[in-house]
Amino acid sequence: MDTLFTTANDFLSDYYLTLKFVHMVFAAIWAWSTSVAYGNYLVPLFRDWQRAPHDPERIRLRNWAMERFDDGAKLEHIAFPMLLITGPLLMLAGGWTPDSGWFAMKLVLIVLVFLPIEIADFHLAHFGGNKERLREAGDGVAHEKAIHLHWWFLIITTPIVIVSITFTFYLAIVKPF
Ligand code: HEM
């Protein structure tokens, strides 16, 4: 096993900065690609709908924004797996281990916060919870339920991810411990 790590480290360490560049580009895409869509489209349109929940035009705009958001999340959902690939490569190339406090804390956040949230998010945006597919299937009840579920998921997880993603950037760049 040691030889495998040493070989990987020898091979990858020449590409360390390139790997880190790729890692950071995907970290930026992952962290911010849905922020404007959420803050400037989804939130105001949902708040508008909540003021008049039976208004057909507000329902139409709410549904349209939710379907666009599902689609727009594809960027974030390409970036996250790329982080899970480039991160371990960086770990191997740099010889980083959980002995480094910043890295151990970062791994805890990835496993206990980001992974569960992203697995749920993949489902809500692209699989069983995809709003466009439910609308096209004509399943109005499931469609409305999926919109409410995704909205509550976003309300609950958004503050958690804003704090934990910012802290992850701080940990990875400043390495405070
Ligand atoms: C999931 C979200 C992730 C985010 C937001 C993230 C963010 C970052 C950032 C911003 C850096 C650059 C640090 C610097 O320039 O000094 C970085 C570096 C690094 N990341 Fe990640 N990362 C993530 C996932 C991972 C994973 C899954 C691993 C490994 C299992 C990992 C391992 C590393 C390593 C080893 C470095 C290099 C540290 C250095 O050279 O200074 N990252 N990460």
mmCIF file of C-alpha atoms and ligand atoms in Angstrom:
data_model
loop_
_atom_site.group_PDB
_atom_site.id
_atom_site.type_symbol
_atom_site.label_atom_id
_atom_site.label_comp_id
_atom_site.label_asym_id
_atom_site.label_seq_id
_atom_site.Cartn_x
_atom_site.Cartn_y
_atom_site.Cartn_z
ATOM 1 C CA MET A 1 0.000 0.000 0.000
ATOM 2 C CA ASP A 2 2.847 2.365 0.945
ATOM 3 C CA THR A 3 4.487 1.832 -2.461
ATOM 4 C CA LEU A 4 1.184 2.648 -4.152
ATOM 5 C CA PHE A 5 0.905 5.940 -2.226
ATOM 6 C CA THR A 6 4.570 6.772 -2.913
ATOM 7 C CA THR A 7 4.182 6.055 -6.627
ATOM 8 C CA ALA A 8 0.961 8.102 -6.784
ATOM 9 C CA ASN A 9 2.609 10.904 -4.826
ATOM 10 C CA ASP A 10 5.686 10.896 -7.114
ATOM 11 C CA PHE A 11 3.555 10.925 -10.245
ATOM 12 C CA LEU A 12 0.966 13.456 -9.083
ATOM 13 C CA SER A 13 3.250 15.890 -7.264
ATOM 14 C CA ASP A 14 4.470 17.269 -10.626
ATOM 15 C CA TYR A 15 0.885 18.320 -11.326
ATOM 16 C CA TYR A 16 0.132 19.622 -7.829
ATOM 17 C CA LEU A 17 -0.564 23.236 -8.794
ATOM 18 C CA THR A 18 -2.549 22.246 -11.899
ATOM 19 C CA LEU A 19 -4.651 19.885 -9.752
ATOM 20 C CA LYS A 20 -5.158 22.645 -7.198
ATOM 21 C CA PHE A 21 -6.188 25.075 -9.963
ATOM 22 C CA VAL A 22 -8.796 22.587 -11.239
ATOM 23 C CA HIS A 23 -9.923 21.882 -7.663
ATOM 24 C CA MET A 24 -10.387 25.566 -6.887
ATOM 25 C CA VAL A 25 -12.258 26.310 -10.137
ATOM 26 C CA PHE A 26 -14.750 23.553 -9.289
ATOM 27 C CA ALA A 27 -14.885 24.718 -5.650
ATOM 28 C CA ALA A 28 -15.931 28.173 -6.905
ATOM 29 C CA ILE A 29 -18.522 26.747 -9.341
ATOM 30 C CA TRP A 30 -19.888 24.444 -6.629
ATOM 31 C CA ALA A 31 -20.085 27.187 -4.021
ATOM 32 C CA TRP A 32 -21.649 29.996 -6.029
ATOM 33 C CA SER A 33 -23.313 28.660 -9.217
ATOM 34 C CA THR A 34 -26.860 28.634 -7.792
ATOM 35 C CA SER A 35 -26.618 31.674 -5.520
ATOM 36 C CA VAL A 36 -28.108 34.327 -7.873
ATOM 37 C CA ALA A 37 -30.823 31.957 -9.097
ATOM 38 C CA TYR A 38 -31.787 31.228 -5.492
ATOM 39 C CA GLY A 39 -31.499 34.746 -4.054
ATOM 40 C CA ASN A 40 -32.823 36.797 -6.973
ATOM 41 C CA TYR A 41 -35.367 34.480 -8.587
ATOM 42 C CA LEU A 42 -36.563 31.672 -6.346
ATOM 43 C CA VAL A 43 -36.877 33.592 -3.064
ATOM 44 C CA PRO A 44 -38.778 36.663 -4.436
ATOM 45 C CA LEU A 45 -41.103 34.509 -6.596
ATOM 46 C CA PHE A 46 -41.892 32.131 -3.727
ATOM 47 C CA ARG A 47 -42.494 35.044 -1.356
ATOM 48 C CA ASP A 48 -44.804 36.603 -3.990
ATOM 49 C CA TRP A 49 -46.686 33.305 -4.348
ATOM 50 C CA GLN A 50 -47.016 32.954 -0.563
ATOM 51 C CA ARG A 51 -48.776 36.346 -0.479
ATOM 52 C CA ALA A 52 -51.473 35.062 -2.938
ATOM 53 C CA PRO A 53 -51.169 31.252 -3.094
ATOM 54 C CA HIS A 54 -54.143 30.792 -5.470
ATOM 55 C CA ASP A 55 -53.106 33.400 -8.066
ATOM 56 C CA PRO A 56 -52.547 31.402 -11.318
ATOM 57 C CA GLU A 57 -49.869 33.812 -12.613
ATOM 58 C CA ARG A 58 -47.844 33.597 -9.359
ATOM 59 C CA ILE A 59 -48.154 29.798 -9.378
ATOM 60 C CA ARG A 60 -46.999 29.717 -13.041
ATOM 61 C CA LEU A 61 -43.940 31.907 -12.262
ATOM 62 C CA ARG A 62 -43.116 29.895 -9.100
ATOM 63 C CA ASN A 63 -43.249 26.628 -11.047
ATOM 64 C CA TRP A 64 -41.221 28.067 -13.934
ATOM 65 C CA ALA A 65 -38.491 29.303 -11.560
ATOM 66 C CA MET A 66 -38.364 25.966 -9.740
ATOM 67 C CA GLU A 67 -37.932 24.036 -13.003
ATOM 68 C CA ARG A 68 -35.202 26.452 -14.149
ATOM 69 C CA PHE A 69 -33.495 26.040 -10.761
ATOM 70 C CA ASP A 70 -33.532 22.230 -11.125
ATOM 71 C CA ASP A 71 -31.867 22.646 -14.504
ATOM 72 C CA GLY A 72 -29.368 25.255 -13.286
ATOM 73 C CA ALA A 73 -28.257 22.977 -10.445
ATOM 74 C CA LYS A 74 -26.549 20.777 -13.060
ATOM 75 C CA LEU A 75 -23.454 23.034 -12.827
ATOM 76 C CA GLU A 76 -23.211 22.538 -9.069
ATOM 77 C CA HIS A 77 -23.812 18.813 -9.513
ATOM 78 C CA ILE A 78 -20.977 18.449 -12.021
ATOM 79 C CA ALA A 79 -18.634 20.495 -9.799
ATOM 80 C CA PHE A 80 -19.223 18.476 -6.623
ATOM 81 C CA PRO A 81 -18.134 15.078 -7.998
ATOM 82 C CA MET A 82 -15.141 16.865 -9.592
ATOM 83 C CA LEU A 83 -14.181 18.068 -6.079
ATOM 84 C CA LEU A 84 -14.515 14.522 -4.787
ATOM 85 C CA ILE A 85 -12.091 13.405 -7.544
ATOM 86 C CA THR A 86 -9.542 16.252 -7.486
ATOM 87 C CA GLY A 87 -9.554 16.487 -3.665
ATOM 88 C CA PRO A 88 -8.226 12.969 -2.991
ATOM 89 C CA LEU A 89 -5.724 13.408 -5.859
ATOM 90 C CA LEU A 90 -4.469 16.580 -4.135
ATOM 91 C CA MET A 91 -4.337 14.678 -0.868
ATOM 92 C CA LEU A 92 -2.184 11.974 -2.480
ATOM 93 C CA ALA A 93 -0.025 14.460 -4.405
ATOM 94 C CA GLY A 94 0.594 16.654 -1.360
ATOM 95 C CA GLY A 95 0.928 13.842 1.168
ATOM 96 C CA TRP A 96 -1.845 15.441 3.242
ATOM 97 C CA THR A 97 -3.336 13.304 6.023
ATOM 98 C CA PRO A 98 -5.994 13.889 8.691
ATOM 99 C CA ASP A 99 -3.051 14.579 11.029
ATOM 100 C CA SER A 100 -3.405 18.096 9.626
ATOM 101 C CA GLY A 101 -6.229 19.572 11.687
ATOM 102 C CA TRP A 102 -7.604 21.769 8.860
ATOM 103 C CA PHE A 103 -7.851 18.751 6.589
ATOM 104 C CA ALA A 104 -9.487 16.529 9.223
ATOM 105 C CA MET A 105 -12.090 19.246 9.899
ATOM 106 C CA LYS A 106 -12.656 19.715 6.153
ATOM 107 C CA LEU A 107 -13.231 15.959 5.687
ATOM 108 C CA VAL A 108 -15.731 15.972 8.599
ATOM 109 C CA LEU A 109 -17.705 18.769 6.887
ATOM 110 C CA ILE A 110 -17.586 16.952 3.537
ATOM 111 C CA VAL A 111 -18.803 13.619 4.942
ATOM 112 C CA LEU A 112 -21.331 14.870 7.551
ATOM 113 C CA VAL A 113 -22.688 18.023 5.831
ATOM 114 C CA PHE A 114 -21.951 18.278 2.086
ATOM 115 C CA LEU A 115 -22.415 14.630 1.071
ATOM 116 C CA PRO A 116 -25.874 14.112 2.699
ATOM 117 C CA ILE A 117 -27.096 17.512 1.434
ATOM 118 C CA GLU A 118 -25.829 16.882 -2.103
ATOM 119 C CA ILE A 119 -27.322 13.371 -2.261
ATOM 120 C CA ALA A 120 -30.724 14.819 -1.293
ATOM 121 C CA ASP A 121 -30.219 17.718 -3.728
ATOM 122 C CA PHE A 122 -29.418 15.382 -6.641
ATOM 123 C CA HIS A 123 -32.679 13.548 -5.944
ATOM 124 C CA LEU A 124 -34.793 16.719 -5.572
ATOM 125 C CA ALA A 125 -33.398 18.420 -8.691
ATOM 126 C CA HIS A 126 -32.692 15.620 -11.188
ATOM 127 C CA PHE A 127 -34.263 12.308 -10.128
ATOM 128 C CA GLY A 128 -37.579 11.550 -8.335
ATOM 129 C CA GLY A 129 -38.026 15.216 -7.365
ATOM 130 C CA ASN A 130 -37.502 16.720 -10.843
ATOM 131 C CA LYS A 131 -40.412 19.181 -11.272
ATOM 132 C CA GLU A 132 -40.482 19.279 -15.085
ATOM 133 C CA ARG A 133 -40.737 15.476 -15.278
ATOM 134 C CA LEU A 134 -43.566 15.418 -12.701
ATOM 135 C CA ARG A 135 -45.419 18.196 -14.565
ATOM 136 C CA GLU A 136 -45.055 16.413 -17.902
ATOM 137 C CA ALA A 137 -46.278 13.159 -16.269
ATOM 138 C CA GLY A 138 -49.436 15.109 -15.356
ATOM 139 C CA ASP A 139 -49.101 14.125 -11.680
ATOM 140 C CA GLY A 140 -50.318 17.410 -10.163
ATOM 141 C CA VAL A 141 -50.310 16.191 -6.536
ATOM 142 C CA ALA A 142 -46.761 14.810 -6.726
ATOM 143 C CA HIS A 143 -45.632 17.937 -8.596
ATOM 144 C CA GLU A 144 -47.005 20.292 -5.890
ATOM 145 C CA LYS A 145 -45.580 18.073 -3.111
ATOM 146 C CA ALA A 146 -42.142 18.072 -4.810
ATOM 147 C CA ILE A 147 -42.152 21.882 -5.029
ATOM 148 C CA HIS A 148 -42.985 22.253 -1.332
ATOM 149 C CA LEU A 149 -40.401 19.632 -0.303
ATOM 150 C CA HIS A 150 -37.627 21.233 -2.376
ATOM 151 C CA TRP A 151 -38.525 24.726 -1.076
ATOM 152 C CA TRP A 152 -38.357 23.616 2.568
ATOM 153 C CA PHE A 153 -35.088 21.752 1.872
ATOM 154 C CA LEU A 154 -33.609 24.985 0.488
ATOM 155 C CA ILE A 155 -34.925 27.085 3.397
ATOM 156 C CA ILE A 156 -33.346 24.711 5.941
ATOM 157 C CA THR A 157 -30.049 23.926 4.175
ATOM 158 C CA THR A 158 -29.148 27.374 2.770
ATOM 159 C CA PRO A 159 -27.896 28.910 6.048
ATOM 160 C CA ILE A 160 -26.047 25.660 6.869
ATOM 161 C CA VAL A 161 -24.222 25.574 3.516
ATOM 162 C CA ILE A 162 -23.397 29.309 3.519
ATOM 163 C CA VAL A 163 -21.620 28.922 6.883
ATOM 164 C CA SER A 164 -19.999 25.512 6.209
ATOM 165 C CA ILE A 165 -18.797 26.318 2.665
ATOM 166 C CA THR A 166 -17.253 29.619 3.814
ATOM 167 C CA PHE A 167 -15.589 27.765 6.696
ATOM 168 C CA THR A 168 -14.288 25.091 4.265
ATOM 169 C CA PHE A 169 -12.659 27.768 2.100
ATOM 170 C CA TYR A 170 -11.168 29.313 5.238
ATOM 171 C CA LEU A 171 -9.854 25.929 6.420
ATOM 172 C CA ALA A 172 -8.349 25.025 3.022
ATOM 173 C CA ILE A 173 -6.715 28.415 2.393
ATOM 174 C CA VAL A 174 -5.716 29.656 5.880
ATOM 175 C CA LYS A 175 -5.123 26.185 7.447
ATOM 176 C CA PRO A 176 -5.681 27.660 10.959
ATOM 177 C CA PHE A 177 -4.853 24.398 12.735
HETATM 178 C C1 HEM B 1 -16.382 19.527 -1.209
HETATM 179 C C2 HEM B 1 -15.979 20.682 -1.186
HETATM 180 C C3 HEM B 1 -14.562 21.214 -1.239
HETATM 181 C C4 HEM B 1 -14.223 22.535 -1.254
HETATM 182 C C5 HEM B 1 -15.178 23.713 -1.219
HETATM 183 C C6 HEM B 1 -12.779 22.612 -1.285
HETATM 184 C C7 HEM B 1 -12.076 23.811 -1.315
HETATM 185 C C8 HEM B 1 -10.701 23.897 -1.426
HETATM 186 C C9 HEM B 1 -9.944 25.129 -1.622
HETATM 187 C C10 HEM B 1 -10.553 26.514 -1.719
HETATM 188 C C11 HEM B 1 -8.626 24.790 -1.707
HETATM 189 C C12 HEM B 1 -7.426 25.723 -1.990
HETATM 190 C C13 HEM B 1 -6.606 25.983 -0.803
HETATM 191 C C14 HEM B 1 -5.410 26.861 -1.092
HETATM 192 O O1 HEM B 1 -5.281 27.394 -2.154
HETATM 193 O O2 HEM B 1 -4.570 27.019 -0.241
HETATM 194 C C15 HEM B 1 -8.550 23.371 -1.523
HETATM 195 C C16 HEM B 1 -7.378 22.693 -1.486
HETATM 196 C C17 HEM B 1 -7.321 21.376 -1.153
HETATM 197 N N1 HEM B 1 -8.365 20.501 -0.996
HETATM 198 FE FE1 HEM B 1 -10.314 20.917 -1.196
HETATM 199 N N2 HEM B 1 -12.249 21.349 -1.305
HETATM 200 C C18 HEM B 1 -13.309 20.457 -1.278
HETATM 201 C C19 HEM B 1 -13.222 19.093 -1.294
HETATM 202 C C20 HEM B 1 -12.065 18.422 -1.043
HETATM 203 C C21 HEM B 1 -11.964 16.997 -0.851
HETATM 204 C C22 HEM B 1 -13.135 16.012 -0.945
HETATM 205 C C23 HEM B 1 -10.655 16.731 -0.558
HETATM 206 C C24 HEM B 1 -9.975 15.418 -0.275
HETATM 207 C C25 HEM B 1 -10.546 14.330 0.113
HETATM 208 C C26 HEM B 1 -9.931 17.990 -0.622
HETATM 209 C C27 HEM B 1 -8.557 18.122 -0.429
HETATM 210 C C28 HEM B 1 -7.859 19.275 -0.650
HETATM 211 C C29 HEM B 1 -6.396 19.374 -0.575
HETATM 212 C C30 HEM B 1 -5.439 18.263 -0.213
HETATM 213 C C31 HEM B 1 -6.064 20.687 -0.916
HETATM 214 C C32 HEM B 1 -4.662 21.309 -1.097
HETATM 215 C C33 HEM B 1 -4.271 22.153 0.028
HETATM 216 C C34 HEM B 1 -3.067 23.031 -0.343
HETATM 217 O O3 HEM B 1 -2.315 22.701 -1.218
HETATM 218 O O4 HEM B 1 -2.907 24.078 0.243
HETATM 219 N N3 HEM B 1 -10.806 18.998 -0.918
HETATM 220 N N4 HEM B 1 -9.821 22.845 -1.368
#
